[in-house]
Coordinates of C-alpha atoms (C1' of nucleotides) in Angstrom, one line a residue:
Chain A
M413 CA 0.0 0.1 0.0
E414 CA 1.6 3.3 -1.1
S415 CA 0.8 5.8 1.5
E416 CA 1.2 8.6 -0.9
N417 CA -1.7 6.8 -2.8
L418 CA -3.7 7.2 0.3
K419 CA -3.2 10.8 0.5
T420 CA -3.7 11.6 -3.1
S421 CA -6.2 9.4 -4.4
S422 CA -9.9 10.8 -4.5
N423 CA -13.1 9.5 -4.1
F424 CA -16.5 10.7 -2.9
I425 CA -16.1 9.2 0.6
Y426 CA -13.0 11.1 1.1
N427 CA -14.8 14.3 -0.2
L428 CA -17.4 13.8 2.2
I429 CA -15.0 13.4 5.1
D430 CA -13.0 16.4 4.0
E431 CA -16.3 18.4 4.4
D432 CA -16.8 17.1 7.8
I433 CA -13.5 18.1 8.8
K434 CA -13.9 21.5 7.4
N435 CA -17.3 21.9 9.3
N436 CA -15.9 20.4 12.4
T437 CA -18.8 17.7 12.3
F438 CA -17.0 15.4 14.7
T439 CA -15.0 16.3 18.0
D440 CA -11.4 16.8 17.2
N441 CA -12.2 15.9 13.7
R442 CA -11.9 12.2 14.4
V443 CA -12.3 9.5 11.7
H444 CA -13.3 6.1 12.9
T445 CA -14.5 3.3 10.7
R446 CA -15.4 -0.3 11.1
F447 CA -15.9 -3.4 9.2
P448 CA -19.0 -5.3 10.6
P449 CA -19.3 -8.8 9.2
E450 CA -22.0 -11.2 10.3
P451 CA -20.3 -14.4 11.2
N452 CA -22.5 -16.5 8.7
G453 CA -20.0 -17.3 6.0
Y454 CA -16.6 -16.9 4.5
L455 CA -15.3 -13.7 3.4
H456 CA -14.7 -13.1 -0.5
I457 CA -13.0 -10.5 -2.8
G458 CA -16.1 -8.3 -2.4
H459 CA -15.6 -8.0 1.2
A460 CA -11.9 -7.4 0.7
K461 CA -12.9 -4.0 -0.9
A462 CA -15.0 -3.1 2.1
I463 CA -12.4 -4.0 4.6
L464 CA -9.7 -2.2 2.8
L465 CA -11.9 0.7 2.1
N466 CA -12.6 1.0 5.7
Y467 CA -9.1 0.4 6.9
N468 CA -7.5 2.7 4.4
T469 CA -10.0 5.5 5.2
A470 CA -9.1 5.4 8.9
K471 CA -5.4 5.2 8.0
R472 CA -5.7 8.2 5.5
Y473 CA -7.1 10.3 8.2
D474 CA -4.9 9.0 11.1
G475 CA -8.1 7.5 12.5
K476 CA -9.1 4.3 13.9
F477 CA -10.5 1.0 12.4
N478 CA -12.7 -1.5 14.2
L479 CA -13.5 -5.1 13.6
R480 CA -17.0 -5.8 14.9
F481 CA -19.0 -9.1 14.5
D482 CA -22.6 -8.3 13.9
D483 CA -23.9 -11.2 15.6
T484 CA -27.6 -10.2 16.2
N485 CA -29.1 -13.2 14.8
P486 CA -28.0 -16.5 16.4
S487 CA -30.1 -18.7 14.3
K488 CA -27.8 -18.0 11.2
E489 CA -24.5 -17.3 12.9
D490 CA -21.7 -19.5 14.1
V491 CA -18.4 -19.2 15.9
E492 CA -16.8 -21.3 13.1
Y493 CA -16.8 -18.3 10.9
V494 CA -15.4 -15.9 13.5
E495 CA -12.1 -17.3 13.3
S496 CA -11.8 -17.6 9.7
I497 CA -13.0 -14.1 9.2
K498 CA -10.3 -12.8 11.7
E499 CA -7.6 -14.7 9.8
D500 CA -8.6 -13.4 6.4
I501 CA -8.7 -9.8 7.6
K502 CA -5.5 -10.0 9.3
W503 CA -4.1 -11.7 6.2
L504 CA -5.3 -8.8 4.2
G505 CA -3.3 -6.4 6.2
A506 CA -6.3 -4.6 7.8
D507 CA -5.2 -4.1 11.6
W508 CA -7.9 -3.6 14.2
E509 CA -5.4 -3.5 16.9
D510 CA -7.3 -4.0 20.2
R511 CA -10.5 -3.1 18.9
L512 CA -12.2 -6.4 18.3
F513 CA -15.9 -6.2 19.3
Y514 CA -19.2 -8.1 19.0
A515 CA -22.7 -6.6 18.6
S516 CA -23.5 -9.0 21.3
D517 CA -21.3 -7.1 23.6
Y518 CA -24.0 -4.4 23.6
F519 CA -27.0 -6.2 24.0
D520 CA -27.6 -4.8 27.4
K521 CA -27.3 -1.3 26.2
M522 CA -29.5 -1.9 23.3
Y523 CA -32.2 -3.1 25.5
F524 CA -31.7 -0.1 27.8
Y525 CA -32.0 2.2 24.7
A526 CA -35.1 0.3 23.5
V527 CA -36.7 1.2 26.9
E528 CA -35.7 4.8 26.4
L529 CA -37.5 4.7 23.1
I530 CA -40.5 3.1 24.7
N531 CA -40.5 5.8 27.3
K532 CA -40.5 8.5 24.8
G533 CA -43.5 7.0 23.2
L534 CA -41.4 6.0 20.3
A535 CA -41.7 2.3 20.3
Y536 CA -44.5 -0.2 21.0
V537 CA -45.0 -3.9 21.4
D538 CA -47.1 -5.3 18.6
D539 CA -49.1 -8.6 18.9
L540 CA -49.8 -8.8 15.2
S541 CA -48.6 -12.1 13.5
P542 CA -45.8 -12.0 10.8
E543 CA -48.5 -12.3 8.1
E544 CA -50.6 -9.6 9.6
I545 CA -47.5 -7.3 10.0
R546 CA -46.8 -7.9 6.2
E547 CA -50.5 -7.0 5.3
Y548 CA -50.6 -3.9 7.5
R549 CA -47.2 -2.7 6.0
G550 CA -48.9 -2.0 2.6
T551 CA -47.0 -2.2 -0.6
L552 CA -44.5 -0.2 -2.5
T553 CA -47.3 1.8 -4.0
Q554 CA -50.0 1.7 -1.4
P555 CA -49.5 3.1 2.2
G556 CA -49.6 0.8 5.4
K557 CA -52.0 1.1 8.2
N558 CA -51.7 1.2 11.8
S559 CA -51.5 -1.8 14.0
P560 CA -54.4 -1.9 16.5
Y561 CA -51.8 -2.4 19.2
R562 CA -49.9 0.9 18.1
D563 CA -51.4 3.1 20.9
R564 CA -50.6 1.1 23.9
T565 CA -49.6 3.1 26.9
V566 CA -45.9 3.6 27.8
D567 CA -46.6 1.5 31.0
E568 CA -48.1 -1.3 29.1
N569 CA -45.3 -1.3 26.5
L570 CA -42.9 -1.3 29.2
K571 CA -44.2 -4.2 30.9
L572 CA -44.9 -6.2 27.8
F573 CA -41.4 -5.6 26.5
E574 CA -39.9 -6.7 29.8
N575 CA -42.1 -9.8 29.7
M576 CA -40.7 -10.4 26.3
K577 CA -37.3 -10.2 27.6
N578 CA -38.1 -12.6 30.3
G579 CA -39.3 -15.4 28.1
E580 CA -43.1 -15.1 28.7
Y581 CA -44.0 -15.1 25.2
S582 CA -43.6 -17.6 22.5
D583 CA -41.2 -17.0 19.5
G584 CA -42.8 -14.8 17.0
S585 CA -45.9 -13.9 19.0
K586 CA -44.8 -10.1 19.8
V587 CA -42.3 -7.8 18.4
L588 CA -41.2 -4.5 19.6
R589 CA -41.6 -1.8 16.8
A590 CA -40.4 1.9 16.1
K591 CA -43.5 4.2 16.0
I592 CA -42.9 6.3 13.0
N593 CA -45.2 6.5 10.1
M594 CA -47.2 3.7 8.5
E595 CA -47.9 5.9 5.5
S596 CA -44.2 6.8 4.8
P597 CA -43.4 6.4 1.2
N598 CA -40.2 4.7 2.4
I599 CA -41.2 1.2 3.6
N600 CA -38.4 1.2 6.1
M601 CA -40.0 3.9 8.0
R602 CA -43.3 2.1 8.4
D603 CA -42.9 1.3 12.1
P604 CA -39.8 -1.1 11.5
I605 CA -39.5 -4.0 14.0
I606 CA -36.6 -3.5 16.3
Y607 CA -36.8 -6.6 18.5
R608 CA -38.1 -10.1 17.8
I609 CA -38.5 -12.9 20.1
M610 CA -36.2 -15.8 19.2
R611 CA -34.9 -18.8 21.3
A612 CA -31.7 -19.6 19.9
H613 CA -28.3 -20.2 21.5
H614 CA -26.0 -17.4 21.0
H615 CA -22.3 -18.1 20.4
N616 CA -21.4 -15.4 22.7
T617 CA -24.4 -14.7 25.2
G618 CA -25.5 -18.3 25.3
D619 CA -29.1 -18.5 26.6
K620 CA -29.2 -15.3 28.3
W621 CA -31.6 -13.7 25.8
C622 CA -34.6 -14.8 24.1
I623 CA -35.1 -11.4 22.3
Y624 CA -32.7 -10.1 19.6
P625 CA -32.4 -6.8 18.1
M626 CA -32.9 -6.3 14.4
Y627 CA -30.1 -5.0 12.2
D628 CA -31.8 -1.7 11.5
Y629 CA -31.9 -0.8 15.2
A630 CA -28.7 -2.5 16.3
H631 CA -26.4 -1.1 13.7
P632 CA -26.7 2.5 14.5
V633 CA -26.4 1.7 18.2
E634 CA -23.2 -0.3 17.8
D635 CA -21.7 2.2 15.6
A636 CA -22.6 5.1 18.1
I637 CA -21.4 3.2 21.1
E638 CA -18.0 2.5 19.5
G639 CA -17.7 6.1 18.4
I640 CA -17.7 5.4 14.8
T641 CA -17.7 8.5 12.6
H642 CA -18.2 7.3 9.3
S643 CA -20.2 4.1 8.8
L644 CA -19.5 2.7 5.4
C645 CA -22.0 0.3 3.8
S646 CA -23.4 -1.0 0.5
L647 CA -25.9 0.9 -1.7
E648 CA -29.0 -1.1 -0.7
F649 CA -28.9 0.4 2.7
E650 CA -29.4 3.8 1.3
D651 CA -33.0 4.0 2.1
H652 CA -32.4 2.5 5.5
R653 CA -30.4 5.7 6.3
P654 CA -33.5 7.7 7.5
F655 CA -34.1 5.3 10.1
Y656 CA -30.4 4.8 11.1
N657 CA -30.5 8.7 11.8
W658 CA -34.0 8.3 13.6
V659 CA -32.6 5.9 15.9
L660 CA -29.6 8.0 16.9
E661 CA -31.5 11.2 17.0
N662 CA -33.9 9.8 19.6
I663 CA -31.5 8.3 22.0
E664 CA -30.1 11.0 24.4
D665 CA -26.7 9.5 24.6
F666 CA -26.1 10.0 20.8
K667 CA -28.3 12.7 19.6
D668 CA -25.7 15.4 19.7
E669 CA -22.8 13.8 17.7
H670 CA -23.7 10.4 15.9
P671 CA -22.1 8.5 13.1
R672 CA -22.8 9.3 9.5
Q673 CA -23.9 6.3 7.0
I674 CA -22.3 6.6 3.6
E675 CA -23.2 4.1 1.0
F676 CA -21.0 2.7 -1.8
A677 CA -21.3 0.3 -4.6
K678 CA -20.1 -3.3 -3.8
L679 CA -17.5 -5.0 -6.1
F680 CA -18.7 -7.2 -8.8
L681 CA -16.1 -9.0 -11.0
T682 CA -16.7 -10.7 -14.4
N683 CA -16.6 -14.5 -14.5
T684 CA -17.2 -14.5 -10.7
I685 CA -20.0 -15.0 -8.3
V686 CA -19.7 -14.8 -4.7
G687 CA -23.2 -15.3 -3.5
K688 CA -23.3 -17.5 -0.4
R689 CA -26.1 -19.8 -1.8
F690 CA -24.2 -20.4 -5.1
L691 CA -20.8 -21.0 -3.3
K692 CA -22.4 -23.3 -0.8
K693 CA -24.0 -25.2 -3.5
L694 CA -20.6 -25.6 -5.3
V695 CA -19.1 -26.7 -2.1
D696 CA -21.9 -29.2 -1.2
D697 CA -22.2 -30.7 -4.7
Q698 CA -18.2 -31.1 -4.7
V699 CA -17.9 -29.0 -7.8
V700 CA -15.1 -27.3 -6.0
D701 CA -12.8 -28.6 -3.2
G702 CA -14.1 -26.7 -0.1
W703 CA -14.4 -23.1 0.6
D704 CA -10.7 -22.5 -0.1
D705 CA -10.8 -24.1 -3.5
P706 CA -8.2 -21.8 -5.5
R707 CA -10.9 -21.3 -8.2
L708 CA -13.2 -19.5 -5.6
M709 CA -12.9 -15.9 -5.1
T710 CA -13.1 -16.4 -1.4
I711 CA -10.2 -14.9 0.6
A712 CA -9.2 -18.4 1.7
G713 CA -9.3 -19.6 -2.0
L714 CA -7.3 -16.6 -3.2
R715 CA -4.7 -17.3 -0.4
R716 CA -4.4 -21.0 -1.3
R717 CA -4.1 -20.1 -4.9
G718 CA -1.2 -17.9 -4.2
V719 CA -2.5 -14.5 -4.7
T720 CA -0.9 -11.9 -2.4
P721 CA -2.5 -9.5 -0.1
G722 CA -0.5 -6.7 -1.9
A723 CA -2.0 -7.6 -5.1
I724 CA -5.5 -7.3 -3.6
Q725 CA -4.6 -4.1 -2.1
N726 CA -3.3 -2.5 -5.2
F727 CA -6.3 -3.8 -7.2
C728 CA -8.8 -2.2 -4.8
D729 CA -6.8 0.9 -4.7
E730 CA -7.2 1.1 -8.5
I731 CA -10.7 0.2 -9.0
G732 CA -11.7 3.1 -6.7
V733 CA -15.1 3.5 -5.0
A734 CA -18.1 5.2 -6.3
K735 CA -22.0 4.9 -6.0
S736 CA -22.6 3.5 -9.5
N737 CA -23.0 -0.4 -9.8
S738 CA -20.2 -1.8 -11.8
T739 CA -18.6 -5.0 -12.8
V740 CA -14.8 -4.9 -13.0
D741 CA -13.0 -7.1 -15.6
I742 CA -11.2 -9.9 -14.0
A743 CA -8.2 -9.1 -16.3
M744 CA -7.7 -6.0 -14.1
F745 CA -7.3 -8.2 -11.1
E746 CA -5.1 -10.6 -12.7
H747 CA -2.9 -7.7 -13.9
F748 CA -2.2 -6.6 -10.4
I749 CA -1.4 -10.2 -9.3
R750 CA 1.2 -10.4 -12.0
D751 CA 2.5 -7.1 -11.1
D752 CA 3.0 -7.9 -7.5
L753 CA 4.5 -11.3 -8.2
K754 CA 6.8 -10.1 -11.1
T755 CA 9.9 -9.1 -9.1
T756 CA 9.4 -11.0 -5.7
T757 CA 9.2 -14.6 -7.0
P758 CA 12.1 -16.8 -8.3
R759 CA 11.9 -17.6 -12.1
C760 CA 12.2 -21.2 -12.6
M761 CA 11.6 -23.9 -15.1
A762 CA 8.9 -26.6 -15.4
V763 CA 7.6 -28.8 -18.1
L764 CA 4.0 -29.6 -17.6
D765 CA 3.4 -31.8 -20.8
P766 CA 6.7 -33.2 -21.3
V767 CA 8.2 -34.7 -24.5
K768 CA 11.9 -36.1 -24.5
V769 CA 14.6 -34.4 -26.3
V770 CA 17.8 -36.5 -26.9
I771 CA 21.0 -34.3 -27.5
T772 CA 22.9 -36.8 -29.6
N773 CA 26.4 -35.0 -29.6
L774 CA 26.6 -35.3 -25.8
P775 CA 27.9 -38.3 -23.9
D776 CA 25.4 -40.6 -22.1
D777 CA 26.7 -39.6 -18.6
H778 CA 26.9 -35.9 -19.3
L779 CA 25.9 -33.9 -16.2
E780 CA 26.7 -30.2 -16.2
W781 CA 25.6 -27.7 -13.4
L782 CA 24.6 -24.3 -15.0
E783 CA 24.2 -21.4 -13.0
M784 CA 21.1 -19.2 -13.4
S785 CA 19.8 -16.0 -12.0
N786 CA 16.6 -16.4 -10.0
N787 CA 15.1 -13.1 -11.2
Q788 CA 16.8 -11.0 -13.7
E789 CA 14.8 -8.1 -12.5
N790 CA 15.7 -8.4 -8.9
E791 CA 19.2 -9.8 -8.5
S792 CA 18.7 -10.0 -4.7
L793 CA 16.8 -13.2 -5.2
G794 CA 20.2 -14.8 -5.9
T795 CA 21.1 -17.6 -8.2
R796 CA 20.8 -21.4 -8.4
R797 CA 22.2 -24.2 -10.4
I798 CA 20.5 -26.5 -12.7
P799 CA 21.6 -29.8 -14.2
F800 CA 22.1 -30.2 -18.0
T801 CA 22.1 -33.6 -19.4
K802 CA 21.8 -35.7 -22.5
E803 CA 18.2 -36.3 -22.2
I804 CA 15.8 -33.4 -21.3
Y805 CA 12.1 -32.6 -21.4
I806 CA 10.6 -29.7 -23.1
D807 CA 6.8 -28.8 -23.3
R808 CA 5.1 -30.7 -26.1
D809 CA 3.8 -27.4 -27.8
D810 CA 7.3 -26.2 -28.1
F811 CA 7.9 -28.6 -31.1
M812 CA 6.1 -29.0 -34.2
V813 CA 6.8 -31.2 -37.2
E814 CA 5.1 -28.8 -39.6
P815 CA 5.2 -25.3 -37.9
P816 CA 3.0 -22.5 -39.0
K817 CA 4.3 -19.2 -40.2
K818 CA 6.1 -17.1 -37.4
Y819 CA 6.6 -20.2 -35.2
H820 CA 9.7 -19.5 -33.3
R821 CA 10.0 -22.7 -31.5
L822 CA 11.6 -26.0 -32.4
Y823 CA 11.0 -27.9 -35.5
P824 CA 13.2 -29.9 -37.9
E825 CA 16.3 -28.1 -38.9
N826 CA 15.5 -25.1 -36.6
E827 CA 17.8 -23.9 -34.0
V828 CA 16.5 -22.4 -30.6
R829 CA 18.0 -21.6 -27.3
L830 CA 17.6 -23.8 -24.3
M831 CA 17.2 -21.0 -21.6
G832 CA 20.3 -20.8 -19.5
A833 CA 21.9 -23.6 -21.5
Y834 CA 22.9 -23.8 -25.2
F835 CA 21.5 -23.7 -28.6
I836 CA 20.1 -26.9 -29.8
K837 CA 19.2 -27.8 -33.5
C838 CA 16.5 -30.3 -34.4
H839 CA 17.8 -33.0 -36.9
D840 CA 15.4 -35.8 -36.3
Y841 CA 12.4 -37.0 -34.4
I842 CA 10.5 -40.2 -33.7
L843 CA 6.8 -40.8 -33.8
D844 CA 5.0 -43.4 -31.8
D845 CA 2.3 -45.7 -33.3
N846 CA -0.3 -43.1 -33.0
G847 CA 1.7 -40.7 -35.0
R848 CA 2.6 -38.5 -32.1
V849 CA 6.1 -37.3 -31.4
S850 CA 7.7 -39.4 -28.8
E851 CA 11.4 -38.2 -29.1
I852 CA 13.1 -35.3 -30.7
H853 CA 16.9 -35.6 -31.5
C854 CA 18.9 -32.5 -31.5
T855 CA 22.5 -31.6 -31.5
Y856 CA 24.0 -28.8 -29.2
D857 CA 26.6 -26.2 -30.0
P858 CA 29.1 -25.9 -27.0
E859 CA 30.0 -22.5 -28.4
T860 CA 26.7 -21.0 -27.5
K861 CA 26.7 -21.5 -23.9
S862 CA 24.5 -18.9 -21.9
G863 CA 26.4 -16.1 -20.6
S864 CA 29.5 -16.8 -22.7
G865 CA 28.9 -13.8 -24.8
F866 CA 28.5 -15.9 -27.9
T867 CA 27.2 -13.5 -30.7
G868 CA 27.8 -15.8 -33.7
R869 CA 24.2 -16.4 -34.6
K870 CA 20.8 -15.5 -33.4
V871 CA 17.8 -17.6 -32.7
K872 CA 14.1 -16.6 -32.7
G873 CA 13.0 -18.9 -29.8
T874 CA 14.1 -19.7 -26.2
L875 CA 12.6 -22.7 -24.6
H876 CA 12.5 -23.8 -21.0
W877 CA 13.3 -27.4 -20.2
V878 CA 14.0 -29.8 -17.4
S879 CA 16.7 -32.5 -17.3
A880 CA 15.1 -36.0 -17.7
S881 CA 17.1 -37.6 -15.2
E882 CA 17.9 -35.0 -12.6
N883 CA 14.5 -33.2 -11.9
Q884 CA 11.7 -33.0 -9.4
P885 CA 8.4 -34.8 -10.6
A886 CA 5.5 -32.5 -9.8
T887 CA 1.9 -31.9 -10.3
F888 CA 0.5 -28.8 -11.7
R889 CA -3.1 -27.7 -11.1
L890 CA -4.1 -25.3 -13.9
F891 CA -7.2 -23.2 -13.4
E892 CA -9.4 -21.4 -15.6
H893 CA -12.2 -19.0 -14.6
L894 CA -14.9 -21.0 -13.0
L895 CA -17.7 -19.2 -14.8
K896 CA -17.8 -19.2 -18.7
E897 CA -20.0 -16.1 -18.7
D898 CA -20.5 -13.1 -16.7
P899 CA -22.7 -13.9 -13.9
D900 CA -26.3 -12.5 -13.7
S901 CA -26.3 -12.9 -9.9
E902 CA -29.5 -14.9 -9.2
T903 CA -29.9 -16.5 -12.4
T904 CA -26.4 -17.9 -12.7
N905 CA -26.5 -21.6 -12.3
E906 CA -24.5 -24.8 -13.0
S907 CA -24.8 -24.3 -16.8
A908 CA -22.4 -21.3 -16.6
I909 CA -19.7 -23.4 -15.0
N910 CA -16.6 -23.9 -17.2
E911 CA -16.0 -27.5 -17.1
N912 CA -12.3 -26.8 -17.9
S913 CA -11.8 -24.8 -14.9
L914 CA -9.3 -27.5 -13.5
N915 CA -6.8 -29.2 -15.5
V916 CA -4.3 -31.4 -13.7
K917 CA -0.8 -32.1 -15.2
D918 CA 1.7 -34.2 -14.1
G919 CA 5.3 -32.9 -15.2
F920 CA 8.7 -32.2 -14.0
A921 CA 10.2 -29.2 -12.3
E922 CA 13.9 -28.3 -11.7
V923 CA 15.5 -30.0 -8.8
Y924 CA 15.5 -26.6 -7.2
L925 CA 11.9 -27.1 -6.4
K926 CA 12.6 -30.2 -4.3
D927 CA 12.5 -28.2 -1.1
A928 CA 9.6 -25.7 -2.0
K929 CA 7.6 -24.9 1.3
N930 CA 3.9 -24.9 1.3
S931 CA 2.4 -21.6 -0.1
E932 CA 5.9 -20.7 -1.6
R933 CA 5.5 -18.8 -4.9
F934 CA 7.4 -19.2 -8.1
Q935 CA 7.2 -18.3 -11.7
F936 CA 7.6 -21.1 -14.2
V937 CA 8.8 -19.2 -17.1
R938 CA 6.6 -19.1 -20.2
H939 CA 3.7 -20.6 -18.0
G940 CA 2.7 -18.4 -15.1
Y941 CA 3.0 -17.9 -11.5
F942 CA 2.4 -20.9 -9.2
S943 CA 2.4 -21.6 -5.6
V944 CA 2.8 -24.8 -3.4
D945 CA -0.6 -26.3 -2.6
P946 CA -0.7 -26.9 1.3
K947 CA -3.4 -29.5 1.0
Y948 CA -2.3 -31.8 -1.8
T949 CA 1.6 -31.6 -1.6
S950 CA 3.2 -34.7 -0.2
K951 CA 6.6 -35.1 1.0
D952 CA 8.1 -36.4 -2.2
K953 CA 5.9 -34.6 -4.8
P954 CA 5.0 -31.0 -4.6
V955 CA 1.6 -29.8 -6.2
F956 CA 1.7 -26.4 -7.6
N957 CA -1.4 -24.2 -8.1
L958 CA -1.5 -21.9 -11.0
T959 CA -1.9 -18.5 -9.4
V960 CA -2.1 -16.6 -12.7
N961 CA -0.9 -17.2 -16.2
L962 CA 1.5 -15.1 -18.1
K963 CA 0.2 -12.8 -20.7
S964 CA 1.0 -14.0 -24.3
S965 CA 0.8 -12.1 -27.7
W966 CA 1.5 -15.4 -29.5
K967 CA -1.7 -16.7 -31.2
I968 CA -1.4 -19.7 -33.3
K969 CA -3.5 -19.0 -36.3
Chain B
rU7 C1' -45.6 11.5 -10.2
rG8 C1' -44.5 5.1 -4.4
rG9 C1' -39.5 6.0 -2.3
rG10 C1' -34.3 6.0 -2.8
rG11 C1' -30.0 5.8 -6.1
rU12 C1' -26.9 5.7 -10.7
rA13 C1' -25.5 7.2 -15.9
rU14 C1' -17.9 10.2 -18.4
rA15 C1' -14.2 5.1 -24.0
rG16 C1' -14.9 -2.3 -24.4
rC17 C1' -14.2 -2.4 -18.3
rC18 C1' -13.2 0.6 -13.8
rA19 C1' -12.7 5.7 -12.8
rA20 C1' -11.0 11.3 -11.7
rG21 C1' -13.0 15.8 -12.9
rU22 C1' -13.3 21.0 -5.7
rC23 C1' -15.7 27.9 -7.6
rG24 C1' -18.4 26.7 -15.0
rG25 C1' -12.3 27.7 -18.3
rU26 C1' -11.9 23.6 -22.9
rA27 C1' -12.2 15.5 -20.8
rA28 C1' -6.7 12.4 -15.2
rG29 C1' -5.1 7.4 -14.3
rG30 C1' -5.5 2.2 -14.6
rC31 C1' -7.1 -2.4 -17.3
rA32 C1' -8.2 -4.3 -22.1
rC33 C1' -7.0 -3.6 -27.1
rC34 C1' -3.7 -1.9 -31.6
rA35 C1' 1.2 -0.6 -33.6
rG36 C1' 6.4 -0.3 -33.0
rA37 C1' 11.2 -0.9 -30.1
rC38 C1' 13.8 -4.2 -26.8
rU39 C1' 14.4 -9.1 -25.2
rU40 C1' 18.1 -15.7 -22.9
rU41 C1' 10.3 -15.8 -20.8
rG42 C1' 6.1 -14.6 -27.9
rA43 C1' 6.7 -12.4 -20.3
rC44 C1' 8.5 -7.8 -18.5
rU45 C1' 9.9 -2.8 -19.9
rC46 C1' 9.8 1.3 -23.3
rU47 C1' 7.4 4.5 -27.2
rG48 C1' 3.0 5.8 -29.7
rG49 C1' -2.4 5.1 -30.5
rC50 C1' -7.2 4.6 -28.4
rA51 C1' -14.0 10.2 -25.8
rU52 C1' -14.5 17.2 -31.1
rG53 C1' -17.0 14.4 -26.5
rC54 C1' -19.5 13.0 -20.9
rG55 C1' -27.4 8.7 -21.1
rU56 C1' -30.8 12.0 -24.2
rA57 C1' -33.5 16.8 -25.8
rG58 C1' -33.5 21.7 -24.9
rG59 C1' -32.0 26.1 -22.1
rU60 C1' -28.6 29.8 -19.4
rU61 C1' -23.5 31.6 -20.7
rC62 C1' -18.2 34.6 -24.0
rG63 C1' -17.6 29.4 -22.5
rA64 C1' -21.3 23.6 -19.7
rG65 C1' -19.2 16.7 -17.9
rU66 C1' -20.0 20.7 -14.3
rC67 C1' -25.8 25.2 -13.6
rC68 C1' -31.4 24.8 -15.2
rU69 C1' -35.8 22.1 -17.4
rG70 C1' -37.9 18.0 -19.7
rC71 C1' -37.2 12.9 -21.1
rU72 C1' -34.9 7.9 -21.1
rA73 C1' -32.2 3.6 -19.2
rC74 C1' -30.6 0.7 -15.4
rC75 C1' -30.0 -0.7 -9.9
rC76 C1' -32.2 -1.1 -4.8
rC77 C1' -36.8 -1.5 -1.3
rA78 C1' -42.8 -4.7 0.5
rG79 C1' -37.7 -10.6 6.1
rC80 C1' -39.7 -11.2 13.0
rC81 C1' -32.2 -11.6 7.4
rA82 C1' -27.8 -8.5 7.4

RNA sequence: UGGGGUAUAGCCAAGUCGGUAAGGCACCAGACUUUGACUCUGGCAUGCGUAGGUUCGAGUCCUGCUACCCCAGCCA
């Protein structure tokens, strides 16, 4: 994260905060943000945008950033998610320091403030059934009508609400509602429910409560209690804002200075869908290998795939934040992944689809150790030695018997460079019974050793290769986008899934990769960036996940 | 005339008081190249949803249209 970026980049939220500072809206011109996940699922790339936006906004203004679990609905939430969410946010680099909170920490206060609203005649207990409440609410174009229980006295409401808390009523039989206006054109202001009766075991408060606050009431109170100044949320909460403000303006503790809700557009990516239902189905149907499948845009999946936090940060910086719904081209994300890995990973060689090359003018037992730079753009990554032998492997598509125009690779009578080694020239090849190339015969020219300064001839192509006798067998998991088409949110289904999204190859890597650690990242030249899969890698055979491929302007036409 | 939003290039997106359309991705052309990668150079909106108006001057102001998104959970 470039701190200068933080200071110079511009978006409508920063503009609003700048205005608040100019107007001294908040004491000491504080800026305090928060990320409020509900612990009911895994975080994904869309959450990353929200997390980093909140964190960076706080950092830009020397403010604070809280992590708060919005755990107001125990029937849907689970501790299982709390740990994974914390791990993902930490990994992304957003630091909440000592400010980890839970909405459930505030249940007592929320109850207290609800009583205050009742006392002010601003809330009432309603006995209507869920169906009746829906009917009384009206529709988008028709006003609602008052509940017959709307005019209960303060004392009666107080008593009833206390009884609700004490478990005297069955689930769903009563609710506490804000008393606002059943005819409001904004449905969210038609006496929204603020407490419901629900007997569910809460991961934090156990069975202490049988009533739980609704989001619309809980959220502003949580924000205000924590001293949040700018409560950033997604666009669909825009018409909840009047109620957010109503709550805070009617609570004495908060009326004078309370947080401001600002809505922004969520991130959507092409070829991607992150909806919980869709993801869960993929996992349940075993279309993918769990929530951390590298093809998923979950944070866990991206991490397992080898994507860096830095890449995600730079990407989020660059896409910006605005209020228009938009879908970012996945190519932009991939660009920032390559960009971050370019000078930070060793550049090695691996052959994924091997075909044997015999160098006929080399003795059978030839073994020569060649020194190669690990990254020509970053010499601090050092060098390594690679074994050169009579028999080597190259990738099958680097040889053609009848090459098309502008094919720069190996073909009969053509000479190419073996990266880090010598020029070789093809003089023969062997076909198997199916007419497939099974062996290529070449001669090498000892004059052309890499680094020797040889300038006698030039070649058009440079091939990567691996010794056939001195190597590290490895598995390569190649990924394509999970979806063939751009998702249409709700309607996208299995038919959009790219059946080629996973392609497993068994091949060979340099011996250098023998000691590769879990999650360690490499570039395999002319293929892409890979990282060691922590799940499938075994002691004697590494498994590499394709993080992102290299670009290529070569199109076989 | 239910309410709330949004429209700047193929995709994101900046554009503070009206002063003559940033940047990134993608793409195209060329240079360089021991990765057909990287890097570098050049190209890529006489126009900002649309029709009018105000003005010396409009993406920015005014008026009328149009398109798309969100809202009728005791979910968040």
